[in-house]
PDB file of C-alpha atoms and ligand atoms in Angstrom:
ATOM      1  CA  UNK A  96      -6.259  -1.510  19.936  1.00  0.00           C
ATOM      2  CA  UNK A  97      -5.218  -4.176  17.448  1.00  0.00           C
ATOM      3  CA  UNK A  98      -7.787  -4.855  14.715  1.00  0.00           C
ATOM      4  CA  UNK A  99      -9.480  -1.749  13.326  1.00  0.00           C
ATOM      5  CA  UNK A 100     -11.386  -1.417  10.048  1.00  0.00           C
ATOM      6  CA  UNK A 101      -9.420   0.274   7.286  1.00  0.00           C
ATOM      7  CA  UNK A 102     -12.318   2.649   6.613  1.00  0.00           C
ATOM      8  CA  UNK A 103     -12.087   3.866  10.186  1.00  0.00           C
ATOM      9  CA  UNK A 104      -8.273   4.206  10.054  1.00  0.00           C
ATOM     10  CA  UNK A 105      -8.438   6.310   6.902  1.00  0.00           C
ATOM     11  CA  UNK A 106     -11.256   8.544   8.091  1.00  0.00           C
ATOM     12  CA  UNK A 107      -9.172   9.424  11.163  1.00  0.00           C
ATOM     13  CA  UNK A 108      -6.151  10.133   8.935  1.00  0.00           C
ATOM     14  CA  UNK A 109      -8.236  12.431   6.707  1.00  0.00           C
ATOM     15  CA  UNK A 110      -9.587  14.278   9.705  1.00  0.00           C
ATOM     16  CA  UNK A 111      -6.205  14.755  11.397  1.00  0.00           C
ATOM     17  CA  UNK A 112      -4.046  15.409   8.320  1.00  0.00           C
ATOM     18  CA  UNK A 113      -1.761  12.389   8.082  1.00  0.00           C
ATOM     19  CA  UNK A 114      -1.509   9.254   5.923  1.00  0.00           C
ATOM     20  CA  UNK A 115      -1.637   5.682   7.201  1.00  0.00           C
ATOM     21  CA  UNK A 116       1.395   3.798   5.845  1.00  0.00           C
ATOM     22  CA  UNK A 117       0.555   0.566   4.029  1.00  0.00           C
ATOM     23  CA  UNK A 118       3.514  -1.818   3.783  1.00  0.00           C
ATOM     24  CA  UNK A 119       3.759  -4.943   1.653  1.00  0.00           C
ATOM     25  CA  UNK A 120       4.916  -7.615   4.084  1.00  0.00           C
ATOM     26  CA  UNK A 121       5.953 -10.694   2.168  1.00  0.00           C
ATOM     27  CA  UNK A 122       7.367 -12.699   5.070  1.00  0.00           C
ATOM     28  CA  UNK A 123       7.466 -13.000   8.842  1.00  0.00           C
ATOM     29  CA  UNK A 124      10.524 -10.734   9.187  1.00  0.00           C
ATOM     30  CA  UNK A 125       8.739  -7.911   7.407  1.00  0.00           C
ATOM     31  CA  UNK A 126       5.610  -8.360   9.517  1.00  0.00           C
ATOM     32  CA  UNK A 127       7.734  -8.219  12.693  1.00  0.00           C
ATOM     33  CA  UNK A 128       9.821  -5.205  11.645  1.00  0.00           C
ATOM     34  CA  UNK A 129       6.758  -3.214  10.598  1.00  0.00           C
ATOM     35  CA  UNK A 130       4.712  -4.011  13.706  1.00  0.00           C
ATOM     36  CA  UNK A 131       7.705  -3.179  15.946  1.00  0.00           C
ATOM     37  CA  UNK A 132       8.010   0.157  14.149  1.00  0.00           C
ATOM     38  CA  UNK A 133       4.301   0.931  14.540  1.00  0.00           C
ATOM     39  CA  UNK A 134       4.332   0.115  18.239  1.00  0.00           C
ATOM     40  CA  UNK A 135       7.513   2.098  18.857  1.00  0.00           C
ATOM     41  CA  UNK A 136       6.240   5.120  16.876  1.00  0.00           C
ATOM     42  CA  UNK A 137       2.662   4.794  18.176  1.00  0.00           C
ATOM     43  CA  UNK A 138       1.427   4.759  14.580  1.00  0.00           C
ATOM     44  CA  UNK A 139      -1.605   3.066  13.034  1.00  0.00           C
ATOM     45  CA  UNK A 140      -0.502   0.778  10.217  1.00  0.00           C
ATOM     46  CA  UNK A 141      -1.796  -1.363   7.359  1.00  0.00           C
ATOM     47  CA  UNK A 142      -0.029  -4.621   6.500  1.00  0.00           C
ATOM     48  CA  UNK A 143      -0.710  -5.896   3.013  1.00  0.00           C
ATOM     49  CA  UNK A 144       0.063  -8.793   0.715  1.00  0.00           C
ATOM     50  CA  UNK A 145      -0.235  -8.333  -3.047  1.00  0.00           C
ATOM     51  CA  UNK A 146      -1.602 -10.987  -5.374  1.00  0.00           C
ATOM     52  CA  UNK A 147       1.506 -10.473  -7.538  1.00  0.00           C
ATOM     53  CA  UNK A 148       3.610 -11.622  -4.549  1.00  0.00           C
ATOM     54  CA  UNK A 149       1.723 -14.918  -4.037  1.00  0.00           C
ATOM     55  CA  UNK A 150       4.467 -16.553  -6.089  1.00  0.00           C
ATOM     56  CA  UNK A 151       6.966 -15.695  -3.334  1.00  0.00           C
ATOM     57  CA  UNK A 152       4.712 -16.381  -0.361  1.00  0.00           C
ATOM     58  CA  UNK A 153       1.379 -18.159  -0.712  1.00  0.00           C
ATOM     59  CA  UNK A 154      -1.542 -16.300   0.830  1.00  0.00           C
ATOM     60  CA  UNK A 155      -2.434 -19.325   2.957  1.00  0.00           C
ATOM     61  CA  UNK A 156       0.988 -19.212   4.654  1.00  0.00           C
ATOM     62  CA  UNK A 157       1.245 -15.493   5.369  1.00  0.00           C
ATOM     63  CA  UNK A 158      -2.437 -14.871   6.247  1.00  0.00           C
ATOM     64  CA  UNK A 159      -2.392 -16.530   9.703  1.00  0.00           C
ATOM     65  CA  UNK A 160       0.843 -14.647  10.540  1.00  0.00           C
ATOM     66  CA  UNK A 161      -0.730 -11.341   9.569  1.00  0.00           C
ATOM     67  CA  UNK A 162      -3.974 -12.062  11.423  1.00  0.00           C
ATOM     68  CA  UNK A 163      -2.023 -12.943  14.566  1.00  0.00           C
ATOM     69  CA  UNK A 164       0.105  -9.787  14.253  1.00  0.00           C
ATOM     70  CA  UNK A 165      -3.008  -7.651  13.801  1.00  0.00           C
ATOM     71  CA  UNK A 166      -4.812  -9.165  16.770  1.00  0.00           C
ATOM     72  CA  UNK A 167      -1.851  -8.861  19.141  1.00  0.00           C
ATOM     73  CA  UNK A 168      -0.600  -5.399  18.134  1.00  0.00           C
ATOM     74  CA  UNK A 169      -0.680  -2.559  20.654  1.00  0.00           C
ATOM     75  CA  UNK A 170      -1.643  -0.088  17.906  1.00  0.00           C
ATOM     76  CA  UNK A 171      -4.544  -0.071  15.381  1.00  0.00           C
ATOM     77  CA  UNK A 172      -3.814  -2.441  12.491  1.00  0.00           C
ATOM     78  CA  UNK A 173      -5.670  -3.450   9.376  1.00  0.00           C
ATOM     79  CA  UNK A 174      -4.642  -6.194   6.927  1.00  0.00           C
ATOM     80  CA  UNK A 175      -5.278  -5.729   3.240  1.00  0.00           C
ATOM     81  CA  UNK A 176      -5.115  -7.793   0.073  1.00  0.00           C
ATOM     82  CA  UNK A 177      -3.133  -5.490  -2.240  1.00  0.00           C
ATOM     83  CA  UNK A 178      -4.004  -5.319  -5.954  1.00  0.00           C
ATOM     84  CA  UNK A 179      -6.510  -8.162  -5.801  1.00  0.00           C
ATOM     85  CA  UNK A 180      -7.337  -8.951  -9.409  1.00  0.00           C
ATOM     86  CA  UNK A 181      -8.946 -12.376  -9.336  1.00  0.00           C
ATOM     87  CA  UNK A 182     -12.251 -13.088  -7.656  1.00  0.00           C
ATOM     88  CA  UNK A 183     -10.708 -16.177  -6.029  1.00  0.00           C
ATOM     89  CA  UNK A 184      -7.864 -14.190  -4.380  1.00  0.00           C
ATOM     90  CA  UNK A 185     -10.369 -11.655  -3.044  1.00  0.00           C
ATOM     91  CA  UNK A 186     -12.744 -14.216  -1.548  1.00  0.00           C
ATOM     92  CA  UNK A 187      -9.855 -16.316  -0.215  1.00  0.00           C
ATOM     93  CA  UNK A 188      -8.348 -13.287   1.567  1.00  0.00           C
ATOM     94  CA  UNK A 189     -11.695 -12.412   3.157  1.00  0.00           C
ATOM     95  CA  UNK A 190     -12.119 -16.021   4.235  1.00  0.00           C
ATOM     96  CA  UNK A 191      -8.653 -16.019   5.843  1.00  0.00           C
ATOM     97  CA  UNK A 192      -9.327 -12.977   7.993  1.00  0.00           C
ATOM     98  CA  UNK A 193      -8.174  -9.980   5.934  1.00  0.00           C
ATOM     99  CA  UNK A 194     -10.372  -7.047   6.930  1.00  0.00           C
ATOM    100  CA  UNK A 195      -9.588  -4.964   3.829  1.00  0.00           C
ATOM    101  CA  UNK A 196      -9.430  -5.635   0.092  1.00  0.00           C
ATOM    102  CA  UNK A 197      -7.900  -3.516  -2.630  1.00  0.00           C
ATOM    103  CA  UNK A 198      -9.712  -4.597  -5.750  1.00  0.00           C
ATOM    104  CA  UNK A 199      -7.766  -3.463  -8.799  1.00  0.00           C
ATOM    105  CA  UNK A 200     -10.098  -3.261 -11.772  1.00  0.00           C
ATOM    106  CA  UNK A 201      -8.052  -0.504 -13.400  1.00  0.00           C
ATOM    107  CA  UNK A 202      -7.205  -2.557 -16.463  1.00  0.00           C
ATOM    108  CA  UNK A 203     -10.887  -2.882 -17.371  1.00  0.00           C
ATOM    109  CA  UNK A 204     -13.036  -0.411 -19.238  1.00  0.00           C
ATOM    110  CA  UNK A 205     -14.842   1.974 -16.869  1.00  0.00           C
ATOM    111  CA  UNK A 206     -18.230   0.197 -16.841  1.00  0.00           C
ATOM    112  CA  UNK A 207     -16.633  -3.189 -16.242  1.00  0.00           C
ATOM    113  CA  UNK A 208     -14.469  -1.745 -13.447  1.00  0.00           C
ATOM    114  CA  UNK A 209     -17.640  -0.321 -11.818  1.00  0.00           C
ATOM    115  CA  UNK A 210     -19.503  -3.626 -12.155  1.00  0.00           C
ATOM    116  CA  UNK A 211     -16.717  -5.795 -10.727  1.00  0.00           C
ATOM    117  CA  UNK A 212     -15.822  -3.375  -7.912  1.00  0.00           C
ATOM    118  CA  UNK A 213     -19.478  -2.998  -6.853  1.00  0.00           C
ATOM    119  CA  UNK A 214     -19.837  -6.770  -6.728  1.00  0.00           C
ATOM    120  CA  UNK A 215     -16.809  -7.091  -4.412  1.00  0.00           C
ATOM    121  CA  UNK A 216     -18.166  -4.299  -2.186  1.00  0.00           C
ATOM    122  CA  UNK A 217     -21.505  -6.114  -1.872  1.00  0.00           C
ATOM    123  CA  UNK A 218     -19.773  -9.265  -0.560  1.00  0.00           C
ATOM    124  CA  UNK A 219     -17.355  -7.283   1.626  1.00  0.00           C
ATOM    125  CA  UNK A 220     -20.185  -5.425   3.375  1.00  0.00           C
ATOM    126  CA  UNK A 221     -21.652  -8.653   4.736  1.00  0.00           C
ATOM    127  CA  UNK A 222     -18.259  -9.523   6.281  1.00  0.00           C
ATOM    128  CA  UNK A 223     -17.377  -6.073   7.622  1.00  0.00           C
ATOM    129  CA  UNK A 224     -14.447  -5.795   5.193  1.00  0.00           C
ATOM    130  CA  UNK A 225     -13.314  -2.396   3.803  1.00  0.00           C
ATOM    131  CA  UNK A 226     -12.764  -2.028   0.056  1.00  0.00           C
ATOM    132  CA  UNK A 227     -10.351   0.185  -1.893  1.00  0.00           C
ATOM    133  CA  UNK A 228     -10.994   0.567  -5.617  1.00  0.00           C
ATOM    134  CA  UNK A 229      -8.796   2.037  -8.345  1.00  0.00           C
ATOM    135  CA  UNK A 230      -9.837   4.474 -11.039  1.00  0.00           C
ATOM    136  CA  UNK A 231      -7.340   5.756 -13.561  1.00  0.00           C
ATOM    137  CA  UNK A 232      -4.159   3.756 -13.892  1.00  0.00           C
ATOM    138  CA  UNK A 233      -0.907   3.888 -11.877  1.00  0.00           C
ATOM    139  CA  UNK A 234       1.697   2.464 -14.273  1.00  0.00           C
ATOM    140  CA  UNK A 235       4.302  -0.262 -13.704  1.00  0.00           C
ATOM    141  CA  UNK A 236       7.216   0.522 -16.004  1.00  0.00           C
ATOM    142  CA  UNK A 237       9.227  -2.557 -17.015  1.00  0.00           C
ATOM    143  CA  UNK A 238      12.616  -1.140 -16.063  1.00  0.00           C
ATOM    144  CA  UNK A 239      11.280   0.210 -12.746  1.00  0.00           C
ATOM    145  CA  UNK A 240      11.581  -3.179 -11.089  1.00  0.00           C
ATOM    146  CA  UNK A 241       7.944  -3.332  -9.969  1.00  0.00           C
ATOM    147  CA  UNK A 242       7.315  -6.569 -11.853  1.00  0.00           C
ATOM    148  CA  UNK A 243       5.366  -4.494 -14.271  1.00  0.00           C
ATOM    149  CA  UNK A 244       4.239  -5.252 -17.724  1.00  0.00           C
ATOM    150  CA  UNK A 245       3.728  -1.702 -18.974  1.00  0.00           C
ATOM    151  CA  UNK A 246       5.812  -0.212 -21.700  1.00  0.00           C
ATOM    152  CA  UNK A 247       8.076   2.511 -20.259  1.00  0.00           C
ATOM    153  CA  UNK A 248       6.711   5.001 -22.777  1.00  0.00           C
ATOM    154  CA  UNK A 249       3.301   5.275 -21.058  1.00  0.00           C
ATOM    155  CA  UNK A 250       4.582   6.608 -17.718  1.00  0.00           C
ATOM    156  CA  UNK A 251       4.003  10.196 -18.821  1.00  0.00           C
ATOM    157  CA  UNK A 252       0.570   9.500 -20.282  1.00  0.00           C
ATOM    158  CA  UNK A 253      -1.702  11.903 -18.404  1.00  0.00           C
ATOM    159  CA  UNK A 254      -4.806  10.422 -20.066  1.00  0.00           C
ATOM    160  CA  UNK A 255      -4.345   7.554 -17.579  1.00  0.00           C
ATOM    161  CA  UNK A 256      -4.806   9.968 -14.654  1.00  0.00           C
ATOM    162  CA  UNK A 257      -8.001   9.829 -12.608  1.00  0.00           C
ATOM    163  CA  UNK A 258     -10.812  12.123 -13.767  1.00  0.00           C
ATOM    164  CA  UNK A 259     -12.287  13.944 -10.718  1.00  0.00           C
ATOM    165  CA  UNK A 260     -15.918  13.888 -11.942  1.00  0.00           C
ATOM    166  CA  UNK A 261     -15.696  10.251 -12.895  1.00  0.00           C
ATOM    167  CA  UNK A 262     -14.183   9.592  -9.446  1.00  0.00           C
ATOM    168  CA  UNK A 263     -17.314  10.947  -7.788  1.00  0.00           C
ATOM    169  CA  UNK A 264     -19.537   8.743  -9.918  1.00  0.00           C
ATOM    170  CA  UNK A 265     -17.278   5.721  -9.389  1.00  0.00           C
ATOM    171  CA  UNK A 266     -17.487   6.084  -5.594  1.00  0.00           C
ATOM    172  CA  UNK A 267     -21.270   6.539  -5.680  1.00  0.00           C
ATOM    173  CA  UNK A 268     -21.900   3.566  -7.927  1.00  0.00           C
ATOM    174  CA  UNK A 269     -19.493   1.129  -6.234  1.00  0.00           C
ATOM    175  CA  UNK A 270     -19.757   2.105  -2.544  1.00  0.00           C
ATOM    176  CA  UNK A 271     -15.992   1.794  -1.959  1.00  0.00           C
ATOM    177  CA  UNK A 272     -14.384   3.073   1.259  1.00  0.00           C
ATOM    178  CA  UNK A 273     -11.200   4.428  -0.342  1.00  0.00           C
ATOM    179  CA  UNK A 274     -10.030   5.343  -3.836  1.00  0.00           C
ATOM    180  CA  UNK A 275      -6.603   4.678  -5.362  1.00  0.00           C
ATOM    181  CA  UNK A 276      -6.025   7.593  -7.726  1.00  0.00           C
ATOM    182  CA  UNK A 277      -3.546   8.202 -10.544  1.00  0.00           C
ATOM    183  CA  UNK A 278      -1.980  11.683 -10.586  1.00  0.00           C
ATOM    184  CA  UNK A 279       1.639  11.112 -11.588  1.00  0.00           C
ATOM    185  CA  UNK A 280       3.007   8.419  -9.288  1.00  0.00           C
ATOM    186  CA  UNK A 281       4.564   5.231 -10.659  1.00  0.00           C
ATOM    187  CA  UNK A 282       5.011   1.737  -9.207  1.00  0.00           C
ATOM    188  CA  UNK A 283       8.574   0.612  -8.520  1.00  0.00           C
ATOM    189  CA  UNK A 284      11.623   2.807  -9.060  1.00  0.00           C
ATOM    190  CA  UNK A 285      11.143   6.181 -10.785  1.00  0.00           C
ATOM    191  CA  UNK A 286      12.943   6.384 -14.110  1.00  0.00           C
ATOM    192  CA  UNK A 287      12.894  10.178 -13.939  1.00  0.00           C
ATOM    193  CA  UNK A 288      11.919  12.883 -11.482  1.00  0.00           C
ATOM    194  CA  UNK A 289       8.192  12.495 -10.715  1.00  0.00           C
ATOM    195  CA  UNK A 290       5.805  15.327 -11.601  1.00  0.00           C
ATOM    196  CA  UNK A 291       2.729  15.106  -9.412  1.00  0.00           C
ATOM    197  CA  UNK A 292      -0.504  16.773 -10.526  1.00  0.00           C
ATOM    198  CA  UNK A 293      -1.460  18.032  -7.071  1.00  0.00           C
ATOM    199  CA  UNK A 294      -4.199  20.306  -8.375  1.00  0.00           C
ATOM    200  CA  UNK A 295      -5.947  17.300  -9.874  1.00  0.00           C
ATOM    201  CA  UNK A 296      -5.383  15.355  -6.640  1.00  0.00           C
ATOM    202  CA  UNK A 297      -7.085  18.104  -4.625  1.00  0.00           C
ATOM    203  CA  UNK A 298     -10.056  18.106  -6.983  1.00  0.00           C
ATOM    204  CA  UNK A 299     -10.344  14.293  -6.897  1.00  0.00           C
ATOM    205  CA  UNK A 300     -10.298  14.484  -3.105  1.00  0.00           C
ATOM    206  CA  UNK A 301     -13.036  17.120  -2.948  1.00  0.00           C
ATOM    207  CA  UNK A 302     -15.273  15.303  -5.414  1.00  0.00           C
ATOM    208  CA  UNK A 303     -14.722  11.645  -4.455  1.00  0.00           C
ATOM    209  CA  UNK A 304     -15.959  11.998  -0.886  1.00  0.00           C
ATOM    210  CA  UNK A 305     -13.791   9.083   0.366  1.00  0.00           C
ATOM    211  CA  UNK A 306     -10.119   9.013   1.481  1.00  0.00           C
ATOM    212  CA  UNK A 307      -7.595   8.946  -1.388  1.00  0.00           C
ATOM    213  CA  UNK A 308      -4.833   6.345  -1.669  1.00  0.00           C
ATOM    214  CA  UNK A 309      -1.411   6.896  -3.229  1.00  0.00           C
ATOM    215  CA  UNK A 310       0.319   3.971  -4.927  1.00  0.00           C
ATOM    216  CA  UNK A 311       3.916   4.150  -6.085  1.00  0.00           C
ATOM    217  CA  UNK A 312       5.228   6.043  -3.045  1.00  0.00           C
ATOM    218  CA  UNK A 313       8.850   4.810  -3.230  1.00  0.00           C
ATOM    219  CA  UNK A 314      11.236   7.480  -4.482  1.00  0.00           C
ATOM    220  CA  UNK A 315       9.146  10.587  -3.816  1.00  0.00           C
ATOM    221  CA  UNK A 316      10.652  13.378  -1.728  1.00  0.00           C
ATOM    222  CA  UNK A 317       9.393  14.163   1.765  1.00  0.00           C
ATOM    223  CA  UNK A 318       7.959  17.335   0.288  1.00  0.00           C
ATOM    224  CA  UNK A 319       6.013  15.360  -2.375  1.00  0.00           C
ATOM    225  CA  UNK A 320       4.541  13.194   0.368  1.00  0.00           C
ATOM    226  CA  UNK A 321       3.609  16.089   2.641  1.00  0.00           C
ATOM    227  CA  UNK A 322       1.967  18.088  -0.135  1.00  0.00           C
ATOM    228  CA  UNK A 323       0.031  15.018  -1.289  1.00  0.00           C
ATOM    229  CA  UNK A 324      -1.186  14.443   2.258  1.00  0.00           C
ATOM    230  CA  UNK A 325      -2.225  18.104   2.420  1.00  0.00           C
ATOM    231  CA  UNK A 326      -4.286  17.518  -0.743  1.00  0.00           C
ATOM    232  CA  UNK A 327      -6.167  14.571   0.735  1.00  0.00           C
ATOM    233  CA  UNK A 328      -4.026  11.423   0.518  1.00  0.00           C
ATOM    234  CA  UNK A 329      -4.860   9.331   3.610  1.00  0.00           C
ATOM    235  CA  UNK A 330      -3.078   6.056   2.787  1.00  0.00           C
ATOM    236  CA  UNK A 331       0.261   5.565   1.078  1.00  0.00           C
ATOM    237  CA  UNK A 332       1.488   2.218  -0.237  1.00  0.00           C
ATOM    238  CA  UNK A 333       5.194   1.670   0.236  1.00  0.00           C
ATOM    239  CA  UNK A 334       7.348  -1.311  -0.662  1.00  0.00           C
ATOM    240  CA  UNK A 335      10.090  -0.793  -3.270  1.00  0.00           C
ATOM    241  CA  UNK A 336      12.077   1.727  -1.210  1.00  0.00           C
ATOM    242  CA  UNK A 337      12.137  -0.585   1.782  1.00  0.00           C
ATOM    243  CA  UNK A 338      13.023  -3.658  -0.276  1.00  0.00           C
ATOM    244  CA  UNK A 339      16.050  -1.860  -1.735  1.00  0.00           C
ATOM    245  CA  UNK A 340      17.182  -0.132   1.448  1.00  0.00           C
ATOM    246  CA  UNK A 341      17.249  -3.333   3.467  1.00  0.00           C
ATOM    247  CA  UNK A 342      19.483  -4.994   0.875  1.00  0.00           C
ATOM    248  CA  UNK A 343      21.826  -1.989   0.850  1.00  0.00           C
ATOM    249  CA  UNK A 344      22.191  -2.351   4.613  1.00  0.00           C
ATOM    250  CA  UNK A 345      22.775  -6.108   4.250  1.00  0.00           C
ATOM    251  CA  UNK A 346      25.561  -5.436   1.745  1.00  0.00           C
ATOM    252  CA  UNK A 347      27.213  -3.012   4.170  1.00  0.00           C
ATOM    253  CA  UNK A 348      26.960  -5.540   6.975  1.00  0.00           C
ATOM    254  CA  UNK A 349      28.521  -8.293   4.879  1.00  0.00           C
ATOM    255  CA  UNK A 350      31.332  -5.997   3.805  1.00  0.00           C
ATOM    256  CA  UNK A 351      32.046  -5.054   7.424  1.00  0.00           C
ATOM    257  CA  UNK A 352      31.913  -8.511   8.985  1.00  0.00           C
ATOM    258  CA  UNK A 353      35.103 -10.514   8.829  1.00  0.00           C
ATOM    259  CA  UNK A 354      33.832 -13.451  10.828  1.00  0.00           C
ATOM    260  CA  UNK A 355      31.228 -16.012  10.030  1.00  0.00           C
ATOM    261  CA  UNK A 356      27.635 -14.889  10.410  1.00  0.00           C
ATOM    262  CA  UNK A 357      24.766 -17.094  11.476  1.00  0.00           C
ATOM    263  CA  UNK A 358      21.476 -16.860   9.656  1.00  0.00           C
ATOM    264  CA  UNK A 359      19.614 -15.918  12.839  1.00  0.00           C
ATOM    265  CA  UNK A 360      21.974 -12.974  13.378  1.00  0.00           C
ATOM    266  CA  UNK A 361      21.355 -11.815   9.837  1.00  0.00           C
ATOM    267  CA  UNK A 362      17.603 -12.246  10.333  1.00  0.00           C
ATOM    268  CA  UNK A 363      17.531 -10.130  13.486  1.00  0.00           C
ATOM    269  CA  UNK A 364      19.590  -7.421  11.781  1.00  0.00           C
ATOM    270  CA  UNK A 365      17.157  -7.378   8.869  1.00  0.00           C
ATOM    271  CA  UNK A 366      14.171  -7.028  11.197  1.00  0.00           C
ATOM    272  CA  UNK A 367      15.915  -4.072  12.867  1.00  0.00           C
ATOM    273  CA  UNK A 368      16.655  -2.469   9.477  1.00  0.00           C
ATOM    274  CA  UNK A 369      13.042  -2.924   8.387  1.00  0.00           C
ATOM    275  CA  UNK A 370      11.859  -1.340  11.624  1.00  0.00           C
ATOM    276  CA  UNK A 371      14.175   1.634  11.159  1.00  0.00           C
ATOM    277  CA  UNK A 372      13.000   2.282   7.606  1.00  0.00           C
ATOM    278  CA  UNK A 373       9.330   1.887   8.553  1.00  0.00           C
ATOM    279  CA  UNK A 374       9.682   4.302  11.468  1.00  0.00           C
ATOM    280  CA  UNK A 375      11.228   6.909   9.172  1.00  0.00           C
ATOM    281  CA  UNK A 376       8.263   6.510   6.827  1.00  0.00           C
ATOM    282  CA  UNK A 377       5.791   6.912   9.702  1.00  0.00           C
ATOM    283  CA  UNK A 378       7.505  10.145  10.639  1.00  0.00           C
ATOM    284  CA  UNK A 379       7.311  11.429   7.041  1.00  0.00           C
ATOM    285  CA  UNK A 380       3.645  10.447   6.671  1.00  0.00           C
ATOM    286  CA  UNK A 381       2.909  12.161  10.036  1.00  0.00           C
ATOM    287  CA  UNK A 382       1.297   8.987  11.390  1.00  0.00           C
ATOM    288  CA  UNK A 383       3.779   8.780  14.305  1.00  0.00           C
ATOM    289  CA  UNK A 384       2.070   9.488  17.606  1.00  0.00           C
ATOM    290  CA  UNK A 385      -1.432   9.182  16.096  1.00  0.00           C
ATOM    291  CA  UNK A 386      -2.235   5.764  17.613  1.00  0.00           C
TER     292      UNK A 386
HETATM  293 ZN1  LIG B 172       0.004  -0.365  -6.057  1.00  0.00          ZN
END
């Protein structure tokens, strides 16, 4: 199985009513835990690295690890540059073997977003790389811990949501394979109970004509996820929930252990915790057993 194009992964998810989980993997332990989970659950999976995380792990160091993991996996895997904003990060990722790019032009005016996204798609096509674009704006509240720079007051601003008619035009003019849409989700930790506009999501899905991507998946209920998948979400990005859960488990382990602990023991425990969380997510997204 191993390397499969993201476009192909998402089309299968759309057809069979599940969402492919997309995990930010910022180090080797995360790559290992996630791949182990995917193989154990027989789930297709997307590993990603976000440009905002380059400060923790340089792309050049994690890329070969991800490529190796993708090529050796017993399940279909795609590797994606998450929230690529600079042209250099996008071209570098393609050069290093990423077979998918999320180009985030959501901070630009519509026409500029179209122009930049279409340009990336043109390059990606020649290299057999899938492209996800973003229309509308999924916020990053400051106190939500998502390294955001948005003022908390804009998280309820529905004018930032994706317009279904514009989504259709955006897909036609850019040629993207998948569309990240804004319909009430938020990056990082939710500051209050999320209100998803599922009616809008359904309309975006019908009009866009490509699989829809949900960002800001951490903190939604299983029911929120399932209903979003039913309305056309075929890829869900997930990081914050995992990053917090693994540290909660580490705290418990430290509290329980009275003896000295070696780093390698801690590392193997963390990989197991990551695997457990990822497998739970695969079950919720209904991707288990689909590989
Ligand atoms: Zn995102």
